[in-house]
Short mmCIF file of C-alpha atoms in Angstrom, two decimals:
data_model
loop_
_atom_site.label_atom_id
_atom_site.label_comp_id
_atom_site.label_asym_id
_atom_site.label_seq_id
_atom_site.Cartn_x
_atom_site.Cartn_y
_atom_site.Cartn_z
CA UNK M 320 -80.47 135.51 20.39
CA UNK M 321 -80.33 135.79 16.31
CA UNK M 322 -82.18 138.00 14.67
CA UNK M 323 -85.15 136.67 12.21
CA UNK M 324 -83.70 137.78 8.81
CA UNK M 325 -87.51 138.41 6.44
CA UNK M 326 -86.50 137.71 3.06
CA UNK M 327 -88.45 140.38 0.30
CA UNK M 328 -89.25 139.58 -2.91
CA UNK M 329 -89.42 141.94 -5.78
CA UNK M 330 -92.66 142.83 -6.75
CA UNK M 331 -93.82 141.46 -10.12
CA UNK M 332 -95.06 144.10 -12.92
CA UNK M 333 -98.90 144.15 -14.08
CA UNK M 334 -97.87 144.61 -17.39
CA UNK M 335 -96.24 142.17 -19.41
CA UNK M 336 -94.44 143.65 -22.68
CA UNK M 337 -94.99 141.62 -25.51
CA UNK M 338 -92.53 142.45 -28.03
CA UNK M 339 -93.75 142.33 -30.74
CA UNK M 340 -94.74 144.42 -33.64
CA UNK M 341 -98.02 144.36 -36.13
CA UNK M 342 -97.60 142.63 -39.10
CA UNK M 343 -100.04 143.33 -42.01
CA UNK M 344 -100.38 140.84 -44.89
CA UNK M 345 -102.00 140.49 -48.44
CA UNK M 346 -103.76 137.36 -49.75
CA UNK M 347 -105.73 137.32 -53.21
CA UNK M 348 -108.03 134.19 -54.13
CA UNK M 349 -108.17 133.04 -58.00
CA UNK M 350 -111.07 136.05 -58.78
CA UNK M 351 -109.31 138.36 -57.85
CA UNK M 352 -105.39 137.43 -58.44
CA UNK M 353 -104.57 140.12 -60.75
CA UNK M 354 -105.60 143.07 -58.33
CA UNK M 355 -104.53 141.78 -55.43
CA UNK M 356 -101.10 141.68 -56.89
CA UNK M 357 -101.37 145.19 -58.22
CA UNK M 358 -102.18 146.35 -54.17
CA UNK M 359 -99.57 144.23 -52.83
CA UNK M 360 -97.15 145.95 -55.31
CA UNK M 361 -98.27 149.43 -54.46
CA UNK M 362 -97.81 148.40 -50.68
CA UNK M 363 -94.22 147.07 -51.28
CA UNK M 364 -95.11 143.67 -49.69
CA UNK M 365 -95.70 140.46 -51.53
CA UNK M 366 -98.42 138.90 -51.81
CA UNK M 367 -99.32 135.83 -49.25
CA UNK M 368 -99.53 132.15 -51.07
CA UNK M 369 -103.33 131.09 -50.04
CA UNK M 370 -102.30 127.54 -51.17
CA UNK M 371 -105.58 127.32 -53.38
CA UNK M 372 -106.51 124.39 -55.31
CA UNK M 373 -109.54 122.80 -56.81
CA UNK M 374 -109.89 118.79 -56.40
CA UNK M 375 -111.42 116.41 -58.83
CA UNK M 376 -114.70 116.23 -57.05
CA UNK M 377 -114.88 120.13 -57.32
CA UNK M 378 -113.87 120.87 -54.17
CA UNK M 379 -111.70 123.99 -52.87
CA UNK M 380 -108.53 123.47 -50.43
CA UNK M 381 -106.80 126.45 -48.75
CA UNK M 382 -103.84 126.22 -46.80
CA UNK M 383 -101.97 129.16 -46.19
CA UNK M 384 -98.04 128.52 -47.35
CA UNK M 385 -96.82 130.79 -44.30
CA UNK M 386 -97.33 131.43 -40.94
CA UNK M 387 -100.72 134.37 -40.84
CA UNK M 388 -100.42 134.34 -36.89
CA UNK M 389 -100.69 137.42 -35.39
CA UNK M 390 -101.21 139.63 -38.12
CA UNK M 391 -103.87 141.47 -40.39
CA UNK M 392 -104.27 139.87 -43.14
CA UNK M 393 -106.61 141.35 -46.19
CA UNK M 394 -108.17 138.96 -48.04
CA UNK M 395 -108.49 140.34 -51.91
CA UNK M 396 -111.56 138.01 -53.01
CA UNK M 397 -114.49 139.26 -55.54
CA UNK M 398 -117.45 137.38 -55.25
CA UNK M 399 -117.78 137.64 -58.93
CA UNK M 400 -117.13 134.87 -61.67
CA UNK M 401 -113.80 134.92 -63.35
CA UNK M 402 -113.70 132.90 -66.87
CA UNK M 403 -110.08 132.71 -66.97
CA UNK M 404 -110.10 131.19 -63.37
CA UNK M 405 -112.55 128.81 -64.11
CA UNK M 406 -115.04 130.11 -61.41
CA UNK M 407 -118.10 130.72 -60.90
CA UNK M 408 -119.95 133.56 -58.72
CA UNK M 409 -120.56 130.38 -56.29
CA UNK M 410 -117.00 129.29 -56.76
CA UNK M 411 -115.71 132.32 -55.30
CA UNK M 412 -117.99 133.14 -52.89
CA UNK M 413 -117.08 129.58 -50.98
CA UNK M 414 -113.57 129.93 -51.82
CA UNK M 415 -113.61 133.39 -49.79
CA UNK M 416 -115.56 131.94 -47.17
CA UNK M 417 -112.72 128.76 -47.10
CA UNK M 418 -109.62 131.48 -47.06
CA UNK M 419 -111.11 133.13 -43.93
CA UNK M 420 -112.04 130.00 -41.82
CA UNK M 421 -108.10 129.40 -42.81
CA UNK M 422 -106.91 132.49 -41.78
CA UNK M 423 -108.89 132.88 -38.20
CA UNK M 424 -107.97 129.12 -37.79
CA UNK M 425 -104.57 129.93 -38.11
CA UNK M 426 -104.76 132.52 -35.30
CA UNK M 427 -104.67 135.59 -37.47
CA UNK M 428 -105.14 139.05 -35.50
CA UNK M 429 -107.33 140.34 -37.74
CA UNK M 430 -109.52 139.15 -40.98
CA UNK M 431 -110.58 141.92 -43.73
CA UNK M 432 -112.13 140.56 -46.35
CA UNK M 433 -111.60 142.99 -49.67
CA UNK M 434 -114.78 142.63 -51.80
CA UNK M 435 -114.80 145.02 -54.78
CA UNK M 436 -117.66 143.33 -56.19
CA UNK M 437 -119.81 142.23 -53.74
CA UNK M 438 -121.70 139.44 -55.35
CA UNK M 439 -125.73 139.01 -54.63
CA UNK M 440 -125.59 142.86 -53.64
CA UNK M 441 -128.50 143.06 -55.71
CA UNK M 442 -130.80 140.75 -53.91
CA UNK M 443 -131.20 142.93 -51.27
CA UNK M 444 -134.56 142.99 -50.17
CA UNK M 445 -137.44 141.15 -51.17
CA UNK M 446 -139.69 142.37 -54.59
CA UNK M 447 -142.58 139.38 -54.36
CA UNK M 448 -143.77 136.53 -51.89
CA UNK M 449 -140.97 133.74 -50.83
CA UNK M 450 -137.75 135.41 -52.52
CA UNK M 451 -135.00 135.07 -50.07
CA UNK M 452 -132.45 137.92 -49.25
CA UNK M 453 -129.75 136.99 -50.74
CA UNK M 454 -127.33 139.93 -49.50
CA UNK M 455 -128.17 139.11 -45.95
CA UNK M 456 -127.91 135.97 -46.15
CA UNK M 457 -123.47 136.20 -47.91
CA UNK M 458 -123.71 139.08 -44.75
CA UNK M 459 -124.06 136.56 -42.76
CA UNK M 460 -121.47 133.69 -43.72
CA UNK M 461 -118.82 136.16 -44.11
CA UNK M 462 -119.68 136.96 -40.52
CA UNK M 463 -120.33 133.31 -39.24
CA UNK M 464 -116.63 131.98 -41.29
CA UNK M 465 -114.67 134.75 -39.32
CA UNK M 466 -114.49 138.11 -40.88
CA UNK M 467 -113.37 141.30 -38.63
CA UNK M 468 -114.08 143.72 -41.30
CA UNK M 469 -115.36 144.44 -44.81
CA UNK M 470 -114.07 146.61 -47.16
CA UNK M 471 -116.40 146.69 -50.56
CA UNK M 472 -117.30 149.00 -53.17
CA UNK M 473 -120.54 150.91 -54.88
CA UNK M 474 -123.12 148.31 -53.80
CA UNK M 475 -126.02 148.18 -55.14
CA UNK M 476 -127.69 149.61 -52.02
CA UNK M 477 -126.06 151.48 -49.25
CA UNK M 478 -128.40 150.11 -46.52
CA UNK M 479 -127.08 146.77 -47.49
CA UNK M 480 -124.78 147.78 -44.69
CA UNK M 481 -127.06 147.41 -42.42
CA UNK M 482 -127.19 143.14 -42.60
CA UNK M 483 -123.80 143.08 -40.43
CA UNK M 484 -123.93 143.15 -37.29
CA UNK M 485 -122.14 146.21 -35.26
CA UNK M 486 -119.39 144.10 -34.42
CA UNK M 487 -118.12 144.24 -37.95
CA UNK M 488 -117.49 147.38 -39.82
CA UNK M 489 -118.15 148.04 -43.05
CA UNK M 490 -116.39 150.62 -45.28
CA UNK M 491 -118.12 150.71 -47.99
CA UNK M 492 -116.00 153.21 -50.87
CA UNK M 493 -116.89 154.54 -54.38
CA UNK M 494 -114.89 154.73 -57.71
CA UNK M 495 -116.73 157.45 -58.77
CA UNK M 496 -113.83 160.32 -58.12
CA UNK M 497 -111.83 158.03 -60.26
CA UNK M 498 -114.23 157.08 -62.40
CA UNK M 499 -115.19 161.19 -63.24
CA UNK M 500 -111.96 161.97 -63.13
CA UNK M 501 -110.84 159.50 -66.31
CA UNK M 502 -113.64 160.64 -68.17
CA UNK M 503 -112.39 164.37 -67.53
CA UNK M 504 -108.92 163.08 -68.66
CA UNK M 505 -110.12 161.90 -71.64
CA UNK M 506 -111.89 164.41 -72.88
CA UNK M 507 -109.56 167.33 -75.41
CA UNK M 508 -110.29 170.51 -76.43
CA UNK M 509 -112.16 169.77 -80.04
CA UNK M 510 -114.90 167.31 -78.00
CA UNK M 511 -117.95 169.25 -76.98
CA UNK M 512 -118.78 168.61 -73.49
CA UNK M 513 -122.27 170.15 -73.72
CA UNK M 514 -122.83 167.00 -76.06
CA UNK M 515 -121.30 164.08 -74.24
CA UNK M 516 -123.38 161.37 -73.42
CA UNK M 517 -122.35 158.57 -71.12
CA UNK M 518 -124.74 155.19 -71.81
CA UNK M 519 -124.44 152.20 -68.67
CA UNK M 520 -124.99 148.98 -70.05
CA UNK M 521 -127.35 146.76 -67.94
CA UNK M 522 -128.58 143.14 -68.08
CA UNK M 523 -131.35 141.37 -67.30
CA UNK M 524 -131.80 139.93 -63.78
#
């Protein structure tokens, strides 16, 4: 009588490699061209085509020239006016808020929005009866359109923070080191620093 021959099959692994490798991207929107060019250049990468344009009706239409899947991109963006992009604080707020509802549509890894001037940072908290909060309230569309992380600097209160939710870090830098530091430069051996005065413009709310 034959033998029953039991045929064995190789045991499949638990762990499936990928292969594949983080990629890290660079996008700027129109307030913010000019420095997001200078990082990308500093980086050794080139900057990522955000396909930005404004239609008749005033509208904004992103539409990333390249593939973003995968990878962490930074979006450069200001929430500040630019003149010489035609755009206002409004303009570029929605215009940020457009690029990352692109970008996390497009199956990127990871969103950072790069805000050096985080606009309505001074609306922070409420000084009389039935003012909104203004910070919160950006806080919260950058979180609601996508964002993984913030990156911003000297707001106008640290505790501003403190709208996100955990699930999105903020890092919130400072340029004063730099700032100091080009004052310092600046200064030669005939100016007497016991005199020197330094005067901060401000406007009226």
């Amino acid at each position: 009588m034959a033998s029953l021959e039991v045929e064995t099959r190789p045991v499949p692994p638990t762990v499936l490699d990928a292969n594949y490798d983080k990629r890290l991207m660079i996008a700027a929107g129109r307030s913010s061209e000019e420095l997001g060019g200078r990082i990308a250049d500093r980086l050794g990468v080139a900057l990522t085509n955000p396909g930005l344009k404004t239609f008749s009706n005033g509208e904004i239409y992103c539409r990333f020239e390249e593939s973003v899947r995968g990878a962490d991109i930074f979006l450069v963006q200001s929430t500040a006016g630019n003149e010489a992009a035609g755009l206002t604080a409004n303009d570029a707020l929605v215009e940020l808020l457009i690029m990352i509802d692109a970008a996390v549509g497009a199956s990127a890894h990871r969103v950072i929005a790069v805000t050096p001037w985080y606009g309505y940072s001074r609306q922070d908290k409420k000084s009389a009866p039935r003012e909104p909060i203004t910070a919160r309230l950006v806080a919260r569309m950058l979180e609601t359109a996508g964002i993984s992380r913030l990156l911003t600097m000297d707001l106008h209160a640290g505790q501003l923070q403190g709208f996100f939710s955990a699930q999105t870090p903020v890092d919130h830098m400072t340029a004063l080191p730099m700032l100091s530091q080009y004052v310092k430069d600046q200064l030669t051996d005939d100016v007497v620093t016991d005199d020197l005065v330094i005067v901060a413009p401000t406007r009226a709310a």
